[in-house]
């Protein structure tokens, strides 16, 4: 872990990464890819120690309130956050200025900040998003070894539901030959339905691979799933998109069950929802696009 003084914090689309790199150890992580030009080891997390101050300055100069998004590249609740509390300070800044929040994580550490999430949601909108790839906790602990199990993430979603905070689940990636089964998809959907999630983001059963990501993934396949790497090489070669042969079957299950349970399963509609700022004033809710 190393500290940096960042020059800026918000992207043009109001996204931010407080940390760069991660200790969750997910075997498929695209953020390891060399195309992102990370100049340090992925596990040597870059900490933007001035993130709260930068965000405070940026929000002071915003002409219109909006949703602030975090978690797309690096989990804001990576293990060092437990002591550093930079994410919590960022949430305090968002709350202070009356902006909205969407946050994507795999970690139950987010429950520490439930008070702030509730406060943000009471005056604007807060959307908590959890990634869930693998219903079986033992398999989850191999694929995502440094973070809480899927069953624990379900408990986080349930806590958000009880707090009145809308949730979204990312069912991605679904790895060919490993978790691309009807049983896995149905198990994840059972959790989503019970937790009353607003929507599901999925890009179809499969995974993407790039230089840097692929090598790490194949190393872990050799360690945990003997023989599977050879199947990947024979079927996909050096392709970027590795699509499961069971894709149509699994997507039919997902879309049917989402429709039957009033869960939004259009990724574009979900993205529109999490990017739309909503200010709650006097019992009325106003939307700004």
PDB file of C-alpha atoms in Angstrom:
ATOM      1  CA  UNK A   1       0.000   0.000   0.000  1.00  0.00           C
ATOM      2  CA  UNK A   2       1.296   3.450  -0.876  1.00  0.00           C
ATOM      3  CA  UNK A   3      -0.122   6.971  -0.605  1.00  0.00           C
ATOM      4  CA  UNK A   4      -0.458   9.545  -3.364  1.00  0.00           C
ATOM      5  CA  UNK A   5      -1.688  13.109  -3.547  1.00  0.00           C
ATOM      6  CA  UNK A   6      -4.152  12.915  -6.435  1.00  0.00           C
ATOM      7  CA  UNK A   7      -4.663  15.869  -8.773  1.00  0.00           C
ATOM      8  CA  UNK A   8      -8.358  15.169  -9.274  1.00  0.00           C
ATOM      9  CA  UNK A   9     -11.031  12.771  -8.072  1.00  0.00           C
ATOM     10  CA  UNK A  10     -14.140  12.971 -10.290  1.00  0.00           C
ATOM     11  CA  UNK A  11     -14.329  11.754 -13.886  1.00  0.00           C
ATOM     12  CA  UNK A  12     -16.398  13.540 -16.521  1.00  0.00           C
ATOM     13  CA  UNK A  13     -19.257  11.169 -15.683  1.00  0.00           C
ATOM     14  CA  UNK A  14     -18.949  11.842 -11.910  1.00  0.00           C
ATOM     15  CA  UNK A  15     -17.283   8.535 -11.119  1.00  0.00           C
ATOM     16  CA  UNK A  16     -14.392   8.202  -8.707  1.00  0.00           C
ATOM     17  CA  UNK A  17     -11.886   5.686  -7.388  1.00  0.00           C
ATOM     18  CA  UNK A  18     -10.489   6.334  -3.941  1.00  0.00           C
ATOM     19  CA  UNK A  19      -8.170   3.341  -4.191  1.00  0.00           C
ATOM     20  CA  UNK A  20      -6.364   1.828  -7.179  1.00  0.00           C
ATOM     21  CA  UNK A  21      -5.712  -1.872  -6.890  1.00  0.00           C
ATOM     22  CA  UNK A  22      -7.394  -4.394  -4.600  1.00  0.00           C
ATOM     23  CA  UNK A  23      -6.803  -7.222  -2.139  1.00  0.00           C
ATOM     24  CA  UNK A  24      -9.986  -9.185  -2.832  1.00  0.00           C
ATOM     25  CA  UNK A  25      -8.057 -11.523  -5.131  1.00  0.00           C
ATOM     26  CA  UNK A  26     -10.914 -12.259  -7.555  1.00  0.00           C
ATOM     27  CA  UNK A  27      -9.401 -14.569 -10.155  1.00  0.00           C
ATOM     28  CA  UNK A  28     -11.151 -12.889 -13.107  1.00  0.00           C
ATOM     29  CA  UNK A  29     -10.586  -9.194 -12.281  1.00  0.00           C
ATOM     30  CA  UNK A  30     -10.429  -7.045 -15.419  1.00  0.00           C
ATOM     31  CA  UNK A  31      -8.826  -4.197 -13.474  1.00  0.00           C
ATOM     32  CA  UNK A  32      -5.564  -6.156 -13.565  1.00  0.00           C
ATOM     33  CA  UNK A  33      -5.396  -5.669 -17.336  1.00  0.00           C
ATOM     34  CA  UNK A  34      -2.281  -3.896 -18.632  1.00  0.00           C
ATOM     35  CA  UNK A  35      -4.380  -1.514 -20.727  1.00  0.00           C
ATOM     36  CA  UNK A  36      -5.126   0.495 -17.559  1.00  0.00           C
ATOM     37  CA  UNK A  37      -1.426   1.370 -17.245  1.00  0.00           C
ATOM     38  CA  UNK A  38      -1.145   0.747 -13.523  1.00  0.00           C
ATOM     39  CA  UNK A  39       2.418   1.582 -12.538  1.00  0.00           C
ATOM     40  CA  UNK A  40       2.477  -0.613  -9.440  1.00  0.00           C
ATOM     41  CA  UNK A  41       1.582  -4.165  -8.419  1.00  0.00           C
ATOM     42  CA  UNK A  42      -2.160  -4.682  -8.242  1.00  0.00           C
ATOM     43  CA  UNK A  43      -1.960  -5.707  -4.572  1.00  0.00           C
ATOM     44  CA  UNK A  44       0.159  -2.649  -3.739  1.00  0.00           C
ATOM     45  CA  UNK A  45      -2.908  -0.461  -3.379  1.00  0.00           C
ATOM     46  CA  UNK A  46      -2.614   3.180  -4.338  1.00  0.00           C
ATOM     47  CA  UNK A  47      -4.390   5.308  -1.745  1.00  0.00           C
ATOM     48  CA  UNK A  48      -5.620   8.754  -2.785  1.00  0.00           C
ATOM     49  CA  UNK A  49      -5.208  10.250   0.654  1.00  0.00           C
ATOM     50  CA  UNK A  50      -6.606  13.638  -0.377  1.00  0.00           C
ATOM     51  CA  UNK A  51      -9.768  12.186  -1.956  1.00  0.00           C
ATOM     52  CA  UNK A  52     -12.191  13.721   0.587  1.00  0.00           C
ATOM     53  CA  UNK A  53     -10.692  17.203   0.182  1.00  0.00           C
ATOM     54  CA  UNK A  54     -10.702  16.928  -3.624  1.00  0.00           C
ATOM     55  CA  UNK A  55     -14.321  15.784  -3.617  1.00  0.00           C
ATOM     56  CA  UNK A  56     -15.351  18.577  -1.277  1.00  0.00           C
ATOM     57  CA  UNK A  57     -13.809  21.122  -3.630  1.00  0.00           C
ATOM     58  CA  UNK A  58     -15.376  19.513  -6.709  1.00  0.00           C
ATOM     59  CA  UNK A  59     -18.879  19.395  -5.212  1.00  0.00           C
ATOM     60  CA  UNK A  60     -18.660  23.011  -4.082  1.00  0.00           C
ATOM     61  CA  UNK A  61     -18.185  24.008  -7.713  1.00  0.00           C
ATOM     62  CA  UNK A  62     -20.914  21.820  -9.224  1.00  0.00           C
ATOM     63  CA  UNK A  63     -23.692  23.885 -10.776  1.00  0.00           C
ATOM     64  CA  UNK A  64     -26.218  21.055 -10.391  1.00  0.00           C
ATOM     65  CA  UNK A  65     -26.457  18.180  -7.964  1.00  0.00           C
ATOM     66  CA  UNK A  66     -25.994  14.691  -9.379  1.00  0.00           C
ATOM     67  CA  UNK A  67     -25.226  11.098  -8.523  1.00  0.00           C
ATOM     68  CA  UNK A  68     -21.644  10.376  -7.486  1.00  0.00           C
ATOM     69  CA  UNK A  69     -20.586   6.846  -8.433  1.00  0.00           C
ATOM     70  CA  UNK A  70     -17.786   4.696  -7.066  1.00  0.00           C
ATOM     71  CA  UNK A  71     -16.621   1.091  -7.292  1.00  0.00           C
ATOM     72  CA  UNK A  72     -16.442   0.429 -11.021  1.00  0.00           C
ATOM     73  CA  UNK A  73     -12.654  -0.093 -11.154  1.00  0.00           C
ATOM     74  CA  UNK A  74     -11.545  -0.584  -7.558  1.00  0.00           C
ATOM     75  CA  UNK A  75     -13.724  -1.588  -4.625  1.00  0.00           C
ATOM     76  CA  UNK A  76     -14.160   1.349  -2.216  1.00  0.00           C
ATOM     77  CA  UNK A  77     -14.339  -1.180   0.616  1.00  0.00           C
ATOM     78  CA  UNK A  78     -11.054  -2.935  -0.070  1.00  0.00           C
ATOM     79  CA  UNK A  79      -9.537  -4.167   3.254  1.00  0.00           C
ATOM     80  CA  UNK A  80      -7.355  -1.078   4.031  1.00  0.00           C
ATOM     81  CA  UNK A  81     -10.556   1.005   4.170  1.00  0.00           C
ATOM     82  CA  UNK A  82     -11.361  -0.554   7.541  1.00  0.00           C
ATOM     83  CA  UNK A  83      -8.609   1.538   9.141  1.00  0.00           C
ATOM     84  CA  UNK A  84      -8.162   4.397   6.668  1.00  0.00           C
ATOM     85  CA  UNK A  85     -11.882   5.285   6.497  1.00  0.00           C
ATOM     86  CA  UNK A  86     -11.432   7.371   3.338  1.00  0.00           C
ATOM     87  CA  UNK A  87     -14.609   6.007   1.808  1.00  0.00           C
ATOM     88  CA  UNK A  88     -16.525   6.969   4.929  1.00  0.00           C
ATOM     89  CA  UNK A  89     -15.086  10.496   4.746  1.00  0.00           C
ATOM     90  CA  UNK A  90     -16.127  10.702   1.101  1.00  0.00           C
ATOM     91  CA  UNK A  91     -19.673   9.651   2.041  1.00  0.00           C
ATOM     92  CA  UNK A  92     -19.728  12.353   4.701  1.00  0.00           C
ATOM     93  CA  UNK A  93     -18.789  14.876   2.013  1.00  0.00           C
ATOM     94  CA  UNK A  94     -21.537  13.657  -0.318  1.00  0.00           C
ATOM     95  CA  UNK A  95     -24.049  13.853   2.524  1.00  0.00           C
ATOM     96  CA  UNK A  96     -22.932  17.362   3.490  1.00  0.00           C
ATOM     97  CA  UNK A  97     -23.442  18.730  -0.015  1.00  0.00           C
ATOM     98  CA  UNK A  98     -26.737  16.908  -0.651  1.00  0.00           C
ATOM     99  CA  UNK A  99     -25.587  14.826  -3.617  1.00  0.00           C
ATOM    100  CA  UNK A 100     -26.699  11.294  -4.477  1.00  0.00           C
ATOM    101  CA  UNK A 101     -24.589   8.140  -4.381  1.00  0.00           C
ATOM    102  CA  UNK A 102     -24.281   4.824  -6.158  1.00  0.00           C
ATOM    103  CA  UNK A 103     -21.666   2.462  -4.775  1.00  0.00           C
ATOM    104  CA  UNK A 104     -20.562  -0.946  -6.066  1.00  0.00           C
ATOM    105  CA  UNK A 105     -18.842  -3.392  -3.729  1.00  0.00           C
ATOM    106  CA  UNK A 106     -18.425  -7.035  -2.771  1.00  0.00           C
ATOM    107  CA  UNK A 107     -17.670  -6.259   0.860  1.00  0.00           C
ATOM    108  CA  UNK A 108     -19.827  -6.384   3.981  1.00  0.00           C
ATOM    109  CA  UNK A 109     -17.702  -3.529   5.359  1.00  0.00           C
ATOM    110  CA  UNK A 110     -20.273  -1.257   3.745  1.00  0.00           C
ATOM    111  CA  UNK A 111     -22.573  -2.029   6.693  1.00  0.00           C
ATOM    112  CA  UNK A 112     -20.267   0.107   8.850  1.00  0.00           C
ATOM    113  CA  UNK A 113     -21.504   3.139   6.916  1.00  0.00           C
ATOM    114  CA  UNK A 114     -25.201   2.288   6.971  1.00  0.00           C
ATOM    115  CA  UNK A 115     -25.951   5.457   8.940  1.00  0.00           C
ATOM    116  CA  UNK A 116     -24.520   7.647   6.164  1.00  0.00           C
ATOM    117  CA  UNK A 117     -26.147   5.633   3.399  1.00  0.00           C
ATOM    118  CA  UNK A 118     -29.530   6.076   5.075  1.00  0.00           C
ATOM    119  CA  UNK A 119     -28.955   9.787   5.523  1.00  0.00           C
ATOM    120  CA  UNK A 120     -27.969  10.278   1.867  1.00  0.00           C
ATOM    121  CA  UNK A 121     -31.010   8.292   0.778  1.00  0.00           C
ATOM    122  CA  UNK A 122     -33.317  10.345   2.962  1.00  0.00           C
ATOM    123  CA  UNK A 123     -32.526  13.611   1.167  1.00  0.00           C
ATOM    124  CA  UNK A 124     -31.400  12.411  -2.263  1.00  0.00           C
ATOM    125  CA  UNK A 125     -30.882   8.888  -3.581  1.00  0.00           C
ATOM    126  CA  UNK A 126     -28.466   6.173  -2.525  1.00  0.00           C
ATOM    127  CA  UNK A 127     -28.154   2.940  -4.509  1.00  0.00           C
ATOM    128  CA  UNK A 128     -26.073   0.085  -3.134  1.00  0.00           C
ATOM    129  CA  UNK A 129     -24.833  -2.396  -5.726  1.00  0.00           C
ATOM    130  CA  UNK A 130     -23.350  -5.792  -4.913  1.00  0.00           C
ATOM    131  CA  UNK A 131     -21.521  -8.137  -7.268  1.00  0.00           C
ATOM    132  CA  UNK A 132     -22.658 -11.751  -6.947  1.00  0.00           C
ATOM    133  CA  UNK A 133     -21.162 -14.389  -9.221  1.00  0.00           C
ATOM    134  CA  UNK A 134     -21.317 -17.685  -7.383  1.00  0.00           C
ATOM    135  CA  UNK A 135     -24.139 -19.066  -5.253  1.00  0.00           C
ATOM    136  CA  UNK A 136     -22.034 -21.834  -3.687  1.00  0.00           C
ATOM    137  CA  UNK A 137     -19.997 -20.282  -0.872  1.00  0.00           C
ATOM    138  CA  UNK A 138     -17.160 -22.822  -1.127  1.00  0.00           C
ATOM    139  CA  UNK A 139     -16.733 -22.066  -4.831  1.00  0.00           C
ATOM    140  CA  UNK A 140     -17.082 -18.349  -4.120  1.00  0.00           C
ATOM    141  CA  UNK A 141     -14.185 -18.565  -1.666  1.00  0.00           C
ATOM    142  CA  UNK A 142     -11.977 -19.897  -4.468  1.00  0.00           C
ATOM    143  CA  UNK A 143     -13.075 -17.432  -7.134  1.00  0.00           C
ATOM    144  CA  UNK A 144     -13.222 -14.391  -4.816  1.00  0.00           C
ATOM    145  CA  UNK A 145     -10.951 -15.429  -1.919  1.00  0.00           C
ATOM    146  CA  UNK A 146     -10.315 -12.113  -0.199  1.00  0.00           C
ATOM    147  CA  UNK A 147     -13.881 -10.939   0.339  1.00  0.00           C
ATOM    148  CA  UNK A 148     -17.043 -12.077   2.089  1.00  0.00           C
ATOM    149  CA  UNK A 149     -19.098 -14.950   0.686  1.00  0.00           C
ATOM    150  CA  UNK A 150     -22.185 -14.584  -1.457  1.00  0.00           C
ATOM    151  CA  UNK A 151     -24.458 -15.597   1.406  1.00  0.00           C
ATOM    152  CA  UNK A 152     -23.009 -12.745   3.461  1.00  0.00           C
ATOM    153  CA  UNK A 153     -23.598 -10.336   0.567  1.00  0.00           C
ATOM    154  CA  UNK A 154     -27.213 -11.462   0.580  1.00  0.00           C
ATOM    155  CA  UNK A 155     -27.355 -10.442   4.245  1.00  0.00           C
ATOM    156  CA  UNK A 156     -26.001  -7.012   3.250  1.00  0.00           C
ATOM    157  CA  UNK A 157     -28.714  -6.665   0.600  1.00  0.00           C
ATOM    158  CA  UNK A 158     -31.342  -7.645   3.148  1.00  0.00           C
ATOM    159  CA  UNK A 159     -30.043  -5.018   5.586  1.00  0.00           C
ATOM    160  CA  UNK A 160     -30.288  -2.393   2.845  1.00  0.00           C
ATOM    161  CA  UNK A 161     -33.848  -3.439   2.076  1.00  0.00           C
ATOM    162  CA  UNK A 162     -34.774  -3.065   5.750  1.00  0.00           C
ATOM    163  CA  UNK A 163     -33.186   0.400   5.719  1.00  0.00           C
ATOM    164  CA  UNK A 164     -35.197   1.443   2.667  1.00  0.00           C
ATOM    165  CA  UNK A 165     -32.128   1.720   0.427  1.00  0.00           C
ATOM    166  CA  UNK A 166     -32.578   0.498  -3.163  1.00  0.00           C
ATOM    167  CA  UNK A 167     -30.183  -2.191  -4.353  1.00  0.00           C
ATOM    168  CA  UNK A 168     -28.836  -3.569  -7.613  1.00  0.00           C
ATOM    169  CA  UNK A 169     -26.974  -6.839  -8.149  1.00  0.00           C
ATOM    170  CA  UNK A 170     -24.286  -7.351 -10.778  1.00  0.00           C
ATOM    171  CA  UNK A 171     -24.397 -11.006 -11.860  1.00  0.00           C
ATOM    172  CA  UNK A 172     -21.078 -10.913 -13.635  1.00  0.00           C
ATOM    173  CA  UNK A 173     -18.911 -12.602 -14.685  1.00  0.00           C
ATOM    174  CA  UNK A 174     -20.288 -16.079 -15.203  1.00  0.00           C
ATOM    175  CA  UNK A 175     -17.256 -18.251 -15.946  1.00  0.00           C
ATOM    176  CA  UNK A 176     -17.541 -20.967 -18.624  1.00  0.00           C
ATOM    177  CA  UNK A 177     -17.013 -24.509 -17.282  1.00  0.00           C
ATOM    178  CA  UNK A 178     -17.069 -23.230 -13.679  1.00  0.00           C
ATOM    179  CA  UNK A 179     -20.270 -21.449 -12.613  1.00  0.00           C
ATOM    180  CA  UNK A 180     -22.295 -21.245 -15.852  1.00  0.00           C
ATOM    181  CA  UNK A 181     -25.032 -23.570 -14.611  1.00  0.00           C
ATOM    182  CA  UNK A 182     -28.797 -23.200 -14.135  1.00  0.00           C
ATOM    183  CA  UNK A 183     -28.341 -24.076 -10.469  1.00  0.00           C
ATOM    184  CA  UNK A 184     -25.947 -21.187  -9.945  1.00  0.00           C
ATOM    185  CA  UNK A 185     -28.113 -18.659 -11.766  1.00  0.00           C
ATOM    186  CA  UNK A 186     -31.271 -19.776  -9.958  1.00  0.00           C
ATOM    187  CA  UNK A 187     -29.507 -19.631  -6.591  1.00  0.00           C
ATOM    188  CA  UNK A 188     -28.330 -16.071  -7.209  1.00  0.00           C
ATOM    189  CA  UNK A 189     -31.797 -15.073  -8.396  1.00  0.00           C
ATOM    190  CA  UNK A 190     -33.323 -16.577  -5.253  1.00  0.00           C
ATOM    191  CA  UNK A 191     -31.157 -14.196  -3.231  1.00  0.00           C
ATOM    192  CA  UNK A 192     -32.098 -11.240  -5.438  1.00  0.00           C
ATOM    193  CA  UNK A 193     -35.815 -11.953  -5.163  1.00  0.00           C
ATOM    194  CA  UNK A 194     -35.714 -12.412  -1.380  1.00  0.00           C
ATOM    195  CA  UNK A 195     -33.723  -9.196  -0.969  1.00  0.00           C
ATOM    196  CA  UNK A 196     -36.146  -7.236  -3.142  1.00  0.00           C
ATOM    197  CA  UNK A 197     -33.491  -5.802  -5.439  1.00  0.00           C
ATOM    198  CA  UNK A 198     -34.478  -3.063  -7.880  1.00  0.00           C
ATOM    199  CA  UNK A 199     -32.515  -4.455 -10.790  1.00  0.00           C
ATOM    200  CA  UNK A 200     -29.847  -6.784 -12.101  1.00  0.00           C
ATOM    201  CA  UNK A 201     -26.898  -5.893 -14.303  1.00  0.00           C
ATOM    202  CA  UNK A 202     -25.562  -8.675 -16.504  1.00  0.00           C
ATOM    203  CA  UNK A 203     -23.587  -8.735 -19.711  1.00  0.00           C
ATOM    204  CA  UNK A 204     -24.508 -12.312 -20.527  1.00  0.00           C
ATOM    205  CA  UNK A 205     -22.900 -15.544 -19.295  1.00  0.00           C
ATOM    206  CA  UNK A 206     -19.193 -15.302 -20.003  1.00  0.00           C
ATOM    207  CA  UNK A 207     -16.117 -13.294 -19.124  1.00  0.00           C
ATOM    208  CA  UNK A 208     -13.679 -10.943 -20.825  1.00  0.00           C
ATOM    209  CA  UNK A 209      -9.919 -11.459 -20.878  1.00  0.00           C
ATOM    210  CA  UNK A 210      -7.083  -9.076 -21.685  1.00  0.00           C
ATOM    211  CA  UNK A 211      -3.343  -9.090 -21.269  1.00  0.00           C
ATOM    212  CA  UNK A 212      -2.489  -9.079 -17.585  1.00  0.00           C
ATOM    213  CA  UNK A 213      -5.901 -10.337 -16.548  1.00  0.00           C
ATOM    214  CA  UNK A 214      -5.663 -13.525 -18.654  1.00  0.00           C
ATOM    215  CA  UNK A 215      -2.314 -14.629 -17.262  1.00  0.00           C
ATOM    216  CA  UNK A 216      -3.464 -14.251 -13.664  1.00  0.00           C
ATOM    217  CA  UNK A 217      -6.731 -16.057 -14.416  1.00  0.00           C
ATOM    218  CA  UNK A 218      -4.980 -19.001 -16.076  1.00  0.00           C
ATOM    219  CA  UNK A 219      -2.544 -19.304 -13.169  1.00  0.00           C
ATOM    220  CA  UNK A 220      -5.477 -19.615 -10.762  1.00  0.00           C
ATOM    221  CA  UNK A 221      -7.249 -22.109 -13.030  1.00  0.00           C
ATOM    222  CA  UNK A 222      -4.181 -24.351 -12.951  1.00  0.00           C
ATOM    223  CA  UNK A 223      -4.112 -24.156  -9.164  1.00  0.00           C
ATOM    224  CA  UNK A 224      -7.799 -24.655  -8.405  1.00  0.00           C
ATOM    225  CA  UNK A 225      -9.418 -26.195 -11.498  1.00  0.00           C
ATOM    226  CA  UNK A 226      -6.989 -28.647 -13.133  1.00  0.00           C
ATOM    227  CA  UNK A 227      -7.658 -29.152 -16.844  1.00  0.00           C
ATOM    228  CA  UNK A 228      -9.972 -26.154 -17.234  1.00  0.00           C
ATOM    229  CA  UNK A 229      -7.273 -23.853 -18.617  1.00  0.00           C
ATOM    230  CA  UNK A 230      -6.731 -26.230 -21.524  1.00  0.00           C
ATOM    231  CA  UNK A 231     -10.465 -26.104 -22.280  1.00  0.00           C
ATOM    232  CA  UNK A 232     -10.324 -22.306 -22.367  1.00  0.00           C
ATOM    233  CA  UNK A 233      -7.311 -22.283 -24.684  1.00  0.00           C
ATOM    234  CA  UNK A 234      -8.849 -24.809 -27.096  1.00  0.00           C
ATOM    235  CA  UNK A 235     -12.214 -23.074 -27.241  1.00  0.00           C
ATOM    236  CA  UNK A 236     -11.369 -19.382 -26.986  1.00  0.00           C
ATOM    237  CA  UNK A 237      -7.702 -18.938 -27.877  1.00  0.00           C
ATOM    238  CA  UNK A 238      -6.799 -15.278 -27.289  1.00  0.00           C
ATOM    239  CA  UNK A 239     -10.365 -13.940 -27.705  1.00  0.00           C
ATOM    240  CA  UNK A 240     -11.479 -10.954 -25.681  1.00  0.00           C
ATOM    241  CA  UNK A 241     -15.024 -12.247 -25.125  1.00  0.00           C
ATOM    242  CA  UNK A 242     -15.333 -15.759 -23.721  1.00  0.00           C
ATOM    243  CA  UNK A 243     -19.019 -16.558 -24.057  1.00  0.00           C
ATOM    244  CA  UNK A 244     -20.582 -19.595 -22.392  1.00  0.00           C
ATOM    245  CA  UNK A 245     -22.227 -22.194 -24.628  1.00  0.00           C
ATOM    246  CA  UNK A 246     -25.125 -22.118 -22.153  1.00  0.00           C
ATOM    247  CA  UNK A 247     -25.666 -18.387 -22.560  1.00  0.00           C
ATOM    248  CA  UNK A 248     -29.117 -18.513 -24.165  1.00  0.00           C
ATOM    249  CA  UNK A 249     -30.413 -21.022 -21.621  1.00  0.00           C
ATOM    250  CA  UNK A 250     -29.115 -19.037 -18.660  1.00  0.00           C
ATOM    251  CA  UNK A 251     -30.364 -15.708 -19.982  1.00  0.00           C
ATOM    252  CA  UNK A 252     -33.819 -17.203 -20.505  1.00  0.00           C
ATOM    253  CA  UNK A 253     -33.859 -18.222 -16.847  1.00  0.00           C
ATOM    254  CA  UNK A 254     -32.726 -14.777 -15.741  1.00  0.00           C
ATOM    255  CA  UNK A 255     -35.115 -12.733 -17.870  1.00  0.00           C
ATOM    256  CA  UNK A 256     -38.107 -14.947 -17.070  1.00  0.00           C
ATOM    257  CA  UNK A 257     -37.581 -14.883 -13.331  1.00  0.00           C
ATOM    258  CA  UNK A 258     -36.864 -11.143 -13.323  1.00  0.00           C
ATOM    259  CA  UNK A 259     -40.063 -10.472 -15.265  1.00  0.00           C
ATOM    260  CA  UNK A 260     -42.093 -12.690 -12.936  1.00  0.00           C
ATOM    261  CA  UNK A 261     -40.723 -10.879  -9.880  1.00  0.00           C
ATOM    262  CA  UNK A 262     -40.753  -7.282 -11.183  1.00  0.00           C
ATOM    263  CA  UNK A 263     -36.962  -6.945 -11.224  1.00  0.00           C
ATOM    264  CA  UNK A 264     -35.470  -4.693 -13.894  1.00  0.00           C
ATOM    265  CA  UNK A 265     -33.033  -6.786 -15.945  1.00  0.00           C
ATOM    266  CA  UNK A 266     -32.180  -4.325 -18.710  1.00  0.00           C
ATOM    267  CA  UNK A 267     -28.658  -3.139 -17.911  1.00  0.00           C
ATOM    268  CA  UNK A 268     -29.309   0.141 -19.736  1.00  0.00           C
ATOM    269  CA  UNK A 269     -32.433   0.821 -17.675  1.00  0.00           C
ATOM    270  CA  UNK A 270     -30.513   0.055 -14.495  1.00  0.00           C
ATOM    271  CA  UNK A 271     -27.692   2.392 -15.522  1.00  0.00           C
ATOM    272  CA  UNK A 272     -30.222   5.134 -16.289  1.00  0.00           C
ATOM    273  CA  UNK A 273     -31.703   4.622 -12.829  1.00  0.00           C
ATOM    274  CA  UNK A 274     -28.433   4.788 -10.909  1.00  0.00           C
ATOM    275  CA  UNK A 275     -27.301   7.889 -12.833  1.00  0.00           C
ATOM    276  CA  UNK A 276     -30.515   9.841 -12.239  1.00  0.00           C
ATOM    277  CA  UNK A 277     -30.317  12.220  -9.301  1.00  0.00           C
ATOM    278  CA  UNK A 278     -33.462  12.463  -7.185  1.00  0.00           C
ATOM    279  CA  UNK A 279     -33.912  15.107  -4.524  1.00  0.00           C
ATOM    280  CA  UNK A 280     -36.534  14.482  -1.865  1.00  0.00           C
ATOM    281  CA  UNK A 281     -38.131  17.645  -0.582  1.00  0.00           C
ATOM    282  CA  UNK A 282     -41.289  17.964   1.467  1.00  0.00           C
ATOM    283  CA  UNK A 283     -42.442  14.473   0.645  1.00  0.00           C
ATOM    284  CA  UNK A 284     -42.087  15.042  -3.090  1.00  0.00           C
ATOM    285  CA  UNK A 285     -39.380  13.535  -5.214  1.00  0.00           C
ATOM    286  CA  UNK A 286     -37.872  15.535  -8.071  1.00  0.00           C
ATOM    287  CA  UNK A 287     -35.730  14.012 -10.818  1.00  0.00           C
ATOM    288  CA  UNK A 288     -32.985  15.803 -12.688  1.00  0.00           C
ATOM    289  CA  UNK A 289     -31.518  14.227 -15.829  1.00  0.00           C
TER     290      UNK A 289
END
